[in-house]
Coordinates of C-alpha atoms in Angstrom, one line a residue:
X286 CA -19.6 -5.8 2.0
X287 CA -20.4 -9.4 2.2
X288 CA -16.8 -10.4 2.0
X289 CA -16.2 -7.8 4.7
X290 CA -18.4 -9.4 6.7
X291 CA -17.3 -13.1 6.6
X292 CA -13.5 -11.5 7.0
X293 CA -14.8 -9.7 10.2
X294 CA -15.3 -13.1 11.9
X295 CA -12.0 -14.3 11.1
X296 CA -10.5 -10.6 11.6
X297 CA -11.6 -9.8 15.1
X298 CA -10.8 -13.5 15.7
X299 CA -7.6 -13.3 15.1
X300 CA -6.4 -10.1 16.1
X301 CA -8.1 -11.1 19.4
X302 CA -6.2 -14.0 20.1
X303 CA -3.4 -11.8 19.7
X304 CA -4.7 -8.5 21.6
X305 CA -6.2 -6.8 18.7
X306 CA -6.4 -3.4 18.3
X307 CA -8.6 0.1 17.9
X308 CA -9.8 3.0 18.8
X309 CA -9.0 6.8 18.5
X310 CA -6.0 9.0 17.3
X311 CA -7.1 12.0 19.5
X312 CA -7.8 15.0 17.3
X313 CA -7.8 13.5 14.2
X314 CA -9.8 10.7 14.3
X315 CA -13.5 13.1 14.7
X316 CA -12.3 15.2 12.3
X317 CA -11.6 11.7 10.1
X318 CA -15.0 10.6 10.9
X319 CA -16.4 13.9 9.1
X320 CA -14.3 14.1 6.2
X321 CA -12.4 11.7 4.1
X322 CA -9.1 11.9 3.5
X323 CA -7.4 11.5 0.1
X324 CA -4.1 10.1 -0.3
X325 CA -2.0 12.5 -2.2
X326 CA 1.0 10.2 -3.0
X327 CA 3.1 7.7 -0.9
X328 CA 2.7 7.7 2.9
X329 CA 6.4 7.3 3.3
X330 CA 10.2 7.2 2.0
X331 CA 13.0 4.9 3.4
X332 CA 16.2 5.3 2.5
X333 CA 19.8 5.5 3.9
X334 CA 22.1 8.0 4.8
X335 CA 25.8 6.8 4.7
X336 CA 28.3 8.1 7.3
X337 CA 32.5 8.0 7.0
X338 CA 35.2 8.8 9.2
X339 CA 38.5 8.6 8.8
X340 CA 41.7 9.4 10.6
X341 CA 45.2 8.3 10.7
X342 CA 46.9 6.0 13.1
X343 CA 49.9 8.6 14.2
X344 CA 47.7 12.3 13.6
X345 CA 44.5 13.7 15.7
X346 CA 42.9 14.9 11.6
X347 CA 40.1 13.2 10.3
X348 CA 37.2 13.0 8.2
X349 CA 33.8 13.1 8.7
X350 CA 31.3 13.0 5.9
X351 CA 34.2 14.5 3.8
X352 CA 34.9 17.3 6.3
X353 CA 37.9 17.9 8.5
X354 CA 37.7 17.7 12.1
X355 CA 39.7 17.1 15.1
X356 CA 39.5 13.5 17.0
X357 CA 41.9 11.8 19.9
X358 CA 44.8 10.2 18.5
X359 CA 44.0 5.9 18.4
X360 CA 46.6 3.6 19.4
X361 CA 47.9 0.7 18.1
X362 CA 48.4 -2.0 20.9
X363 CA 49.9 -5.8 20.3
X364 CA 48.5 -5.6 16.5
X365 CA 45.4 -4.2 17.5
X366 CA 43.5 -0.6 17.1
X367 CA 42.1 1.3 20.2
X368 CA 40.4 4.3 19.9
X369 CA 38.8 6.8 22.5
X370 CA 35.4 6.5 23.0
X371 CA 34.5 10.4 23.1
X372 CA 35.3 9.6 19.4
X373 CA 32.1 7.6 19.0
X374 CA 30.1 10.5 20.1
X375 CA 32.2 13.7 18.1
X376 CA 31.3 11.1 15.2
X377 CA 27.9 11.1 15.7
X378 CA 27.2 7.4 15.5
X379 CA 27.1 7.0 19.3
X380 CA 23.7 8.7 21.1
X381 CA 26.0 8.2 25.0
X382 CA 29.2 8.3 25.9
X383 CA 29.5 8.0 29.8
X384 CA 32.2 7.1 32.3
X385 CA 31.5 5.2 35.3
X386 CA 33.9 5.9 38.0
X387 CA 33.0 3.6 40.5
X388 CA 33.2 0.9 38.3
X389 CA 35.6 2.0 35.6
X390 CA 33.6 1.2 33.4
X391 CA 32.5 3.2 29.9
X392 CA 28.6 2.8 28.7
X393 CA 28.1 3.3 24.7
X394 CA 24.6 3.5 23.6
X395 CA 24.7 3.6 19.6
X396 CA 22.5 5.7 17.4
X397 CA 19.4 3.7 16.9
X398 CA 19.0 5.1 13.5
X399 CA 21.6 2.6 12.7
X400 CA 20.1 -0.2 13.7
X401 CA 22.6 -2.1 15.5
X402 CA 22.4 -5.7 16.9
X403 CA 23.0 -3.9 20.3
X404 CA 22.1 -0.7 21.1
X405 CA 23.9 -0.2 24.4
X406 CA 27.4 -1.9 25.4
X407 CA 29.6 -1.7 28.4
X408 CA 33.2 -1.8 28.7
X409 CA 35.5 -2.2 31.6
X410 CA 38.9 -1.2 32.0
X411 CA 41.1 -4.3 32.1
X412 CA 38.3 -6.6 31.3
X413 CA 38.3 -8.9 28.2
X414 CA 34.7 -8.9 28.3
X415 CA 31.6 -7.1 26.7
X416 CA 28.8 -6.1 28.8
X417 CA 24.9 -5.4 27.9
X418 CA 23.2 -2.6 29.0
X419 CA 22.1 -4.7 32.3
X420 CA 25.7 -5.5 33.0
X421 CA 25.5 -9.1 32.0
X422 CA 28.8 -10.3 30.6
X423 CA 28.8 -11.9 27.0
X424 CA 30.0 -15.4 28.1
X425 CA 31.2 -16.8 24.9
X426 CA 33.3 -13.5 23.8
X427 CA 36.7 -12.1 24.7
X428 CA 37.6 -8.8 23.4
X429 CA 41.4 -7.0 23.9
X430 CA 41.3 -4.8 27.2
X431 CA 40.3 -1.9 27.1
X432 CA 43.1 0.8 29.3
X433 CA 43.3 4.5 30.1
X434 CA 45.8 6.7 28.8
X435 CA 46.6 10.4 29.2
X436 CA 43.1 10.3 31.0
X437 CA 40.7 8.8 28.3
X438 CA 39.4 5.6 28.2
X439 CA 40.6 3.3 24.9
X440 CA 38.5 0.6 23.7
X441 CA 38.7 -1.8 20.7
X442 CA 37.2 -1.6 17.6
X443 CA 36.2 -4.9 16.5
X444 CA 33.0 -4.7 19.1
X445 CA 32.2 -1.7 17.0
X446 CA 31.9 -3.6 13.5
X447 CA 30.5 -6.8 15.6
X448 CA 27.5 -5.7 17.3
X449 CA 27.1 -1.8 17.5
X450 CA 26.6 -1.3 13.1
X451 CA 29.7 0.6 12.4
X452 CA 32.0 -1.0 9.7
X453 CA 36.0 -0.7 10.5
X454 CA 39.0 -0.8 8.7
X455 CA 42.5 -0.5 9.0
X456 CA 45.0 0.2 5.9
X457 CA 48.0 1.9 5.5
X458 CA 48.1 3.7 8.9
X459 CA 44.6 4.7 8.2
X460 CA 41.5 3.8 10.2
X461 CA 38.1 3.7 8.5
X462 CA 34.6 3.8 10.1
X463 CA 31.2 3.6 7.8
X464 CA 27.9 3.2 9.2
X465 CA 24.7 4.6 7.6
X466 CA 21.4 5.9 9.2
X467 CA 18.0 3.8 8.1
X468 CA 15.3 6.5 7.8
X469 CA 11.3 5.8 7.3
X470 CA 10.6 9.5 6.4
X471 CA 6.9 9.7 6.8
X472 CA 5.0 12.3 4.8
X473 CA 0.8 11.4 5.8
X474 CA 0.5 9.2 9.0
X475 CA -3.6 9.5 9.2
X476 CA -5.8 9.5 6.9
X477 CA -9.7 7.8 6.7
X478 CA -11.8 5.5 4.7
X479 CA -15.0 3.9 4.5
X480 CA -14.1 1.1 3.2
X481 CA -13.1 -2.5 5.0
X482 CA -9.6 -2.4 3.8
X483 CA -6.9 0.5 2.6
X484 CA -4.2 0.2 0.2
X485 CA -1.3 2.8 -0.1
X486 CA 2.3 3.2 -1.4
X487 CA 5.6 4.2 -0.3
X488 CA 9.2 4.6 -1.5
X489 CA 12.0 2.1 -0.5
X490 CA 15.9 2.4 -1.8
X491 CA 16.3 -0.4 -4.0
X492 CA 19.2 -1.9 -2.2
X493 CA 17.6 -1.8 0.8
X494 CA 15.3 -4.8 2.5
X495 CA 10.8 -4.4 1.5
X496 CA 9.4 -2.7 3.7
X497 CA 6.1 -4.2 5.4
X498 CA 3.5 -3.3 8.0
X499 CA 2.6 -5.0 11.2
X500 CA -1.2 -4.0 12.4
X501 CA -1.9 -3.1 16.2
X502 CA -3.1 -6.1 18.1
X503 CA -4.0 -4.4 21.1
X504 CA -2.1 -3.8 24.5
X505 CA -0.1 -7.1 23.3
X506 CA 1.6 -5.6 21.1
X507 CA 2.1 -5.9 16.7
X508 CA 0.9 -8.5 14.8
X509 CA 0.1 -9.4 10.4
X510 CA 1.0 -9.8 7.3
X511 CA 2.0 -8.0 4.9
X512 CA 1.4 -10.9 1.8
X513 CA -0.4 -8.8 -0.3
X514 CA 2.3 -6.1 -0.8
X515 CA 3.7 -5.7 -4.5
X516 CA 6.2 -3.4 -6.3
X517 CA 4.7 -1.7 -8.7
X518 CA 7.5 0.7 -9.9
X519 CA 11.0 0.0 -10.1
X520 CA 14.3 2.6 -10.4
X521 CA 12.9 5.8 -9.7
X522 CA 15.6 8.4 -9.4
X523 CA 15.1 10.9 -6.5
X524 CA 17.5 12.7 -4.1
X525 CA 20.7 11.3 -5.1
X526 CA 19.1 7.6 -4.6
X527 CA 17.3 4.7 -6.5
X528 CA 14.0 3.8 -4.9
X529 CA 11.6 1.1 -5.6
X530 CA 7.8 1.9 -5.3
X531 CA 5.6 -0.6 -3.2
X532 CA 1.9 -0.8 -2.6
X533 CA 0.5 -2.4 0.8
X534 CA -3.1 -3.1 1.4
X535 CA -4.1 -3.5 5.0
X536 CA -7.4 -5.1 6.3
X537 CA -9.1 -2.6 8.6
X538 CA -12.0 -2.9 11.7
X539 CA -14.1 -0.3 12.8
X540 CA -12.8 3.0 14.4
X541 CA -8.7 3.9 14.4
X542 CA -6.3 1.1 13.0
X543 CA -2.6 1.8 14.2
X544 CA -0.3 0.5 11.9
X545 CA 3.4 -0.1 12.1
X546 CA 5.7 0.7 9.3
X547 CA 9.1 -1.1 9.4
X548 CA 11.9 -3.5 7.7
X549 CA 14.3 -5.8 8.2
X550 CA 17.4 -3.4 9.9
X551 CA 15.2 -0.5 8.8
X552 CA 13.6 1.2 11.8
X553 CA 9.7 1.6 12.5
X554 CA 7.2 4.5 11.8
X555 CA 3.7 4.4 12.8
X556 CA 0.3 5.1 10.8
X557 CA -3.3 5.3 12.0
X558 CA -6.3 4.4 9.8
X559 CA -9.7 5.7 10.8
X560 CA -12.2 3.4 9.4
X561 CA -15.6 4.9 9.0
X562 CA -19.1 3.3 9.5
X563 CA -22.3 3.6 8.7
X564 CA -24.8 3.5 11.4
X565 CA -26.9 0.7 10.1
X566 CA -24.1 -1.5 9.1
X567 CA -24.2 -4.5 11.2
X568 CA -20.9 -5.4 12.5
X569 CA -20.9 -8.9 13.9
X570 CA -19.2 -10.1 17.4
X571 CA -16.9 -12.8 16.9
X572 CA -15.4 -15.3 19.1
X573 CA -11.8 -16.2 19.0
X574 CA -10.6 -19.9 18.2
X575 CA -10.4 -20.0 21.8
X576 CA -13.8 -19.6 22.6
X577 CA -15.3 -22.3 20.5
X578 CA -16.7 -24.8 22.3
X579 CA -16.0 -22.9 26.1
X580 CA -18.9 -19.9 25.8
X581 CA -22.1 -18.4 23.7
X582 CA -22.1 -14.3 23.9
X583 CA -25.4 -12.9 24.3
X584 CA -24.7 -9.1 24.6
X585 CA -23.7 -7.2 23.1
X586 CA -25.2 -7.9 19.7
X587 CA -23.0 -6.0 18.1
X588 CA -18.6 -6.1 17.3
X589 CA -18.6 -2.3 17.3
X590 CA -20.2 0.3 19.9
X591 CA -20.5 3.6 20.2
X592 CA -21.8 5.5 23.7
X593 CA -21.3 8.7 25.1
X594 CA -19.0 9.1 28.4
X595 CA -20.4 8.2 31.4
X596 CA -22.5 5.1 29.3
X597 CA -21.6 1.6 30.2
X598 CA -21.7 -1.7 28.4
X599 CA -22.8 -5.1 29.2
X600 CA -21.0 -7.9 28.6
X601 CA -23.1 -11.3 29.1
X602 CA -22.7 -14.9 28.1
X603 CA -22.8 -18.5 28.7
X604 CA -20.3 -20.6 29.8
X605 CA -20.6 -24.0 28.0
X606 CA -17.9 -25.9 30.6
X607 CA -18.2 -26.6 34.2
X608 CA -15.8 -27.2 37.0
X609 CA -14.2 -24.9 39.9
X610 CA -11.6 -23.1 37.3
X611 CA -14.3 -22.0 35.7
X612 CA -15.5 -19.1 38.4
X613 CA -15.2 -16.0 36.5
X614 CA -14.2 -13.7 33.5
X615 CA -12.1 -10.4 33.1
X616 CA -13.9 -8.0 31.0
X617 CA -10.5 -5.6 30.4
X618 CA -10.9 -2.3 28.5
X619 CA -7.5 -1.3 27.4
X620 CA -7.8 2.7 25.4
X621 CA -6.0 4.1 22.5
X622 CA -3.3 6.6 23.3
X623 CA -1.8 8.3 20.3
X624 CA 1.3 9.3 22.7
X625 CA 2.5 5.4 22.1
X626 CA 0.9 4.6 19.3
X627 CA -0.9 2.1 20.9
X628 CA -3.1 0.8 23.5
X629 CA -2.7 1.0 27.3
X630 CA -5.2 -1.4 30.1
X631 CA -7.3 1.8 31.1
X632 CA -9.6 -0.8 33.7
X633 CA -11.1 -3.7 34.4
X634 CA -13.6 -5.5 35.8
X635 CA -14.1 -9.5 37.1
X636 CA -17.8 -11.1 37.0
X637 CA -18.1 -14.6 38.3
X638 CA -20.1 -17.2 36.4
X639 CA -22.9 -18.0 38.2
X640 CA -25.0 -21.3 36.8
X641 CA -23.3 -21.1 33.6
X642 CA -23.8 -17.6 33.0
X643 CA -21.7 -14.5 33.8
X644 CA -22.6 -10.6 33.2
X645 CA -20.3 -7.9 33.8
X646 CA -20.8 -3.9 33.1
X647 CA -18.1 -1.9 32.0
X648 CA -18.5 2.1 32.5
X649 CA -16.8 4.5 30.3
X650 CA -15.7 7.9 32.2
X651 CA -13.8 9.4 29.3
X652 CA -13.9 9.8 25.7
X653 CA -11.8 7.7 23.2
X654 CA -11.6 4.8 21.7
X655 CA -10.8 1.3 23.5
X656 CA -10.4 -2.4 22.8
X657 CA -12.8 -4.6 25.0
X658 CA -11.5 -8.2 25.8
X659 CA -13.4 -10.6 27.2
X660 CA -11.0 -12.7 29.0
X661 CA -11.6 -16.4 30.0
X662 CA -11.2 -18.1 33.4
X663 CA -7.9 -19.4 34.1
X664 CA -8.2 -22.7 33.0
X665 CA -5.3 -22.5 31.0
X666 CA -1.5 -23.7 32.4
X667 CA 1.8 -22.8 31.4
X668 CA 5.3 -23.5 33.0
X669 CA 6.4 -20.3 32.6
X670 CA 3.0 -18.5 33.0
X671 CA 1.2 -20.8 35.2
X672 CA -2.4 -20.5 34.8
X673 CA -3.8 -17.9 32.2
X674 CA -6.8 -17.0 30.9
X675 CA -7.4 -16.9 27.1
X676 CA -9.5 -14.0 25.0
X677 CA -12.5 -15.4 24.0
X678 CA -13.8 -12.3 22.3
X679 CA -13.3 -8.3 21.5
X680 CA -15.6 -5.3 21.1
X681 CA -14.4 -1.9 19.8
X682 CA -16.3 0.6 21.9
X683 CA -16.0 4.6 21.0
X684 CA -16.8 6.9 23.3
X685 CA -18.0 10.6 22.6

């Protein structure tokens, strides 16, 4: 406990300088707060799923995934291999195949199970460049032109094995695609604890990158470490692969902790960890880094809050600089929606500072769970954001 504690000053700190993140995963999270959850086993399995197609330069058979079926014949132009693009999608390693008349102009979106360095490409008939999915031309590249023939738009394969994760190959007349789909294959994503931190396993294929987790930081998005992590089984045999076993420990606040499971070229799969607490255990409020020096908090005495809908909240400090940036603070109350796995700005509320001291009052309509910033005048300058405000503090606030 006591080394919860001092951790909680440096937690809420942190993840607030970020955006941190909390609050409630709908249904589950009061049946969490009644019952404990046990882990059975690992939380997840990631692992790949390899993909081939071939077919031969001068036929329309091929093979997928060892299985015949029937593509568009490629062409070999000036040394190089064209193939129709309703052959991405009959493989199943393009998501969109779609023809723009008006611009002649074909738009691939690749399976994002594979993972490619571009999801979505654009090609244009007679073009030697590549277009992203805004239609901005790839400046340094040049690619051979892609044409029409007997009604079907040709384009060139080496964009495919460049940016969109399918390997290609030509020998002997033959053409060969591989690719593989990268799969987190989640089998608990909640579960609850009373304790400050959680550690569970999961599965990775040994050939594959280590996983690691990335904890919520709020409506700004995924922040961490994942340090702690170690194998702690190696060469298990299991479906045809070879998986290495891997224990993470994450630290947790008060109420829901969203957690994102992912890995270099791997994917992402989300978690959410209800942390349970006891009525009488004190939960500090802790300034950010940001807010040392700049303001003393005075209410509410406590990190973590729980009220009932149609409660409000006071937030009231002192402001320990002067000078006309220093007019008001944003208290912004941003809630957990287990749609997005994440939080959303719900409202907000300005109070000006007033002889060094502000108070604002947030009131919570609904039930959930929610994130409270307290947000500092914009004394802060950027050249790209001009003047910003920092987060001087949080509060995690559950409403029933």
């Amino acid at each position: 406990m006591k080394k919860w504690m001092k951790s909680t000053a440096i937690l809420l700190s942190v993840w607030l300088a970020y955006s941190g993140g909390t609050a409630g995963v709908g249904a589950a999270s009061s049946q969490a707060a009644d019952e404990e959850a046990v882990l059975p086993g690992d939380v997840a399995k990631m692992y790949r799923i390899p993909h081939e197609l071939t077919f031969e330069l001068k036929g329309t058979k091929g093979l997928l995934d060892g299985k015949p079926i029937n593509v568009d014949q490629p062409i070999l132009r000036d040394g190089r291999v064209y193939v129709p693009v309703r052959t991405l999608k009959q493989s199943g390693a393009a998501d969109v195949v779609e023809w723009n008349a008006a611009k002649r102009e074909v738009r691939v979106v690749i399976n994002k199970k594979l993972m490619p360095s571009f999801g979505e490409l654009r090609y244009r008939i007679g073009s030697n460049k590549i277009y992203s999915g805004d239609g901005t031309a790839f400046q340094q590249e040049t690619i051979p032109v892609p044409f029409i023939s007997g009604g079907r738009a040709y384009v060139p394969i080496r964009p495919l094995n460049t940016y969109q994760g399918i390997a290609v190959a030509l020998d002997k007349g033959v053409v060969t695609w591989n690719w593989s789909e990268k799969i987190i294959e989640v089998q608990q994503r909640e579960w609850s604890t009373a304790e400050p931190q959680t550690t569970f396993t999961m599965l990775y294929q040994k050939d594959m990158n280590m996983p690691q987790f990335l904890s919520s930081l709020g409506p700004g998005g995924w922040g961490g470490s994942s340090s702690g992590s170690k194998i702690i089984e190696k060469d298990i045999k299991l479906d045809g692969r070879i998986y290495n076993r891997i224990s993470l420990t994450a630290e947790l606040h008060p109420g829901v902790n969203p957690l994102l499971l992912t890995a270099v070229s791997a994917g992402e799969e989300y978690l959410a960890v209800y942390r349970k607490v006891n009525p009488s255990e004190p939960i500090p409020v802790a300034l950010t880094s940001d807010a040392e020096g700049y303001t003393k908090l005075t209410a509410p005495t406590q990190g973590y809050v729980k009220l009932k809908a149609g409660e409000s909240l006071t937030i009231a400090g002192e402001v320990l600089q002067s000078g006309p940036l220093f007019d008001e603070v944003t208290l912004r109350a941003s809630k957990y929606e287990p749609a997005v796995h994440g939080y959303e700005e719900d409202f907000s509320v300005k109070s000006p500072i007033k002889n060094n001291n502000y108070s604002g009052v947030l009131k919570f309509e609904k039930p959930g769970s929610y994130w409270v910033d307290l947000i500092s005048p914009k004394y802060m300058r950027s050249i790209d954001l001009g003047p910003y405000g920092n987060r001087w503090a949080v509060i995690i606030v559950e409403v029933e």
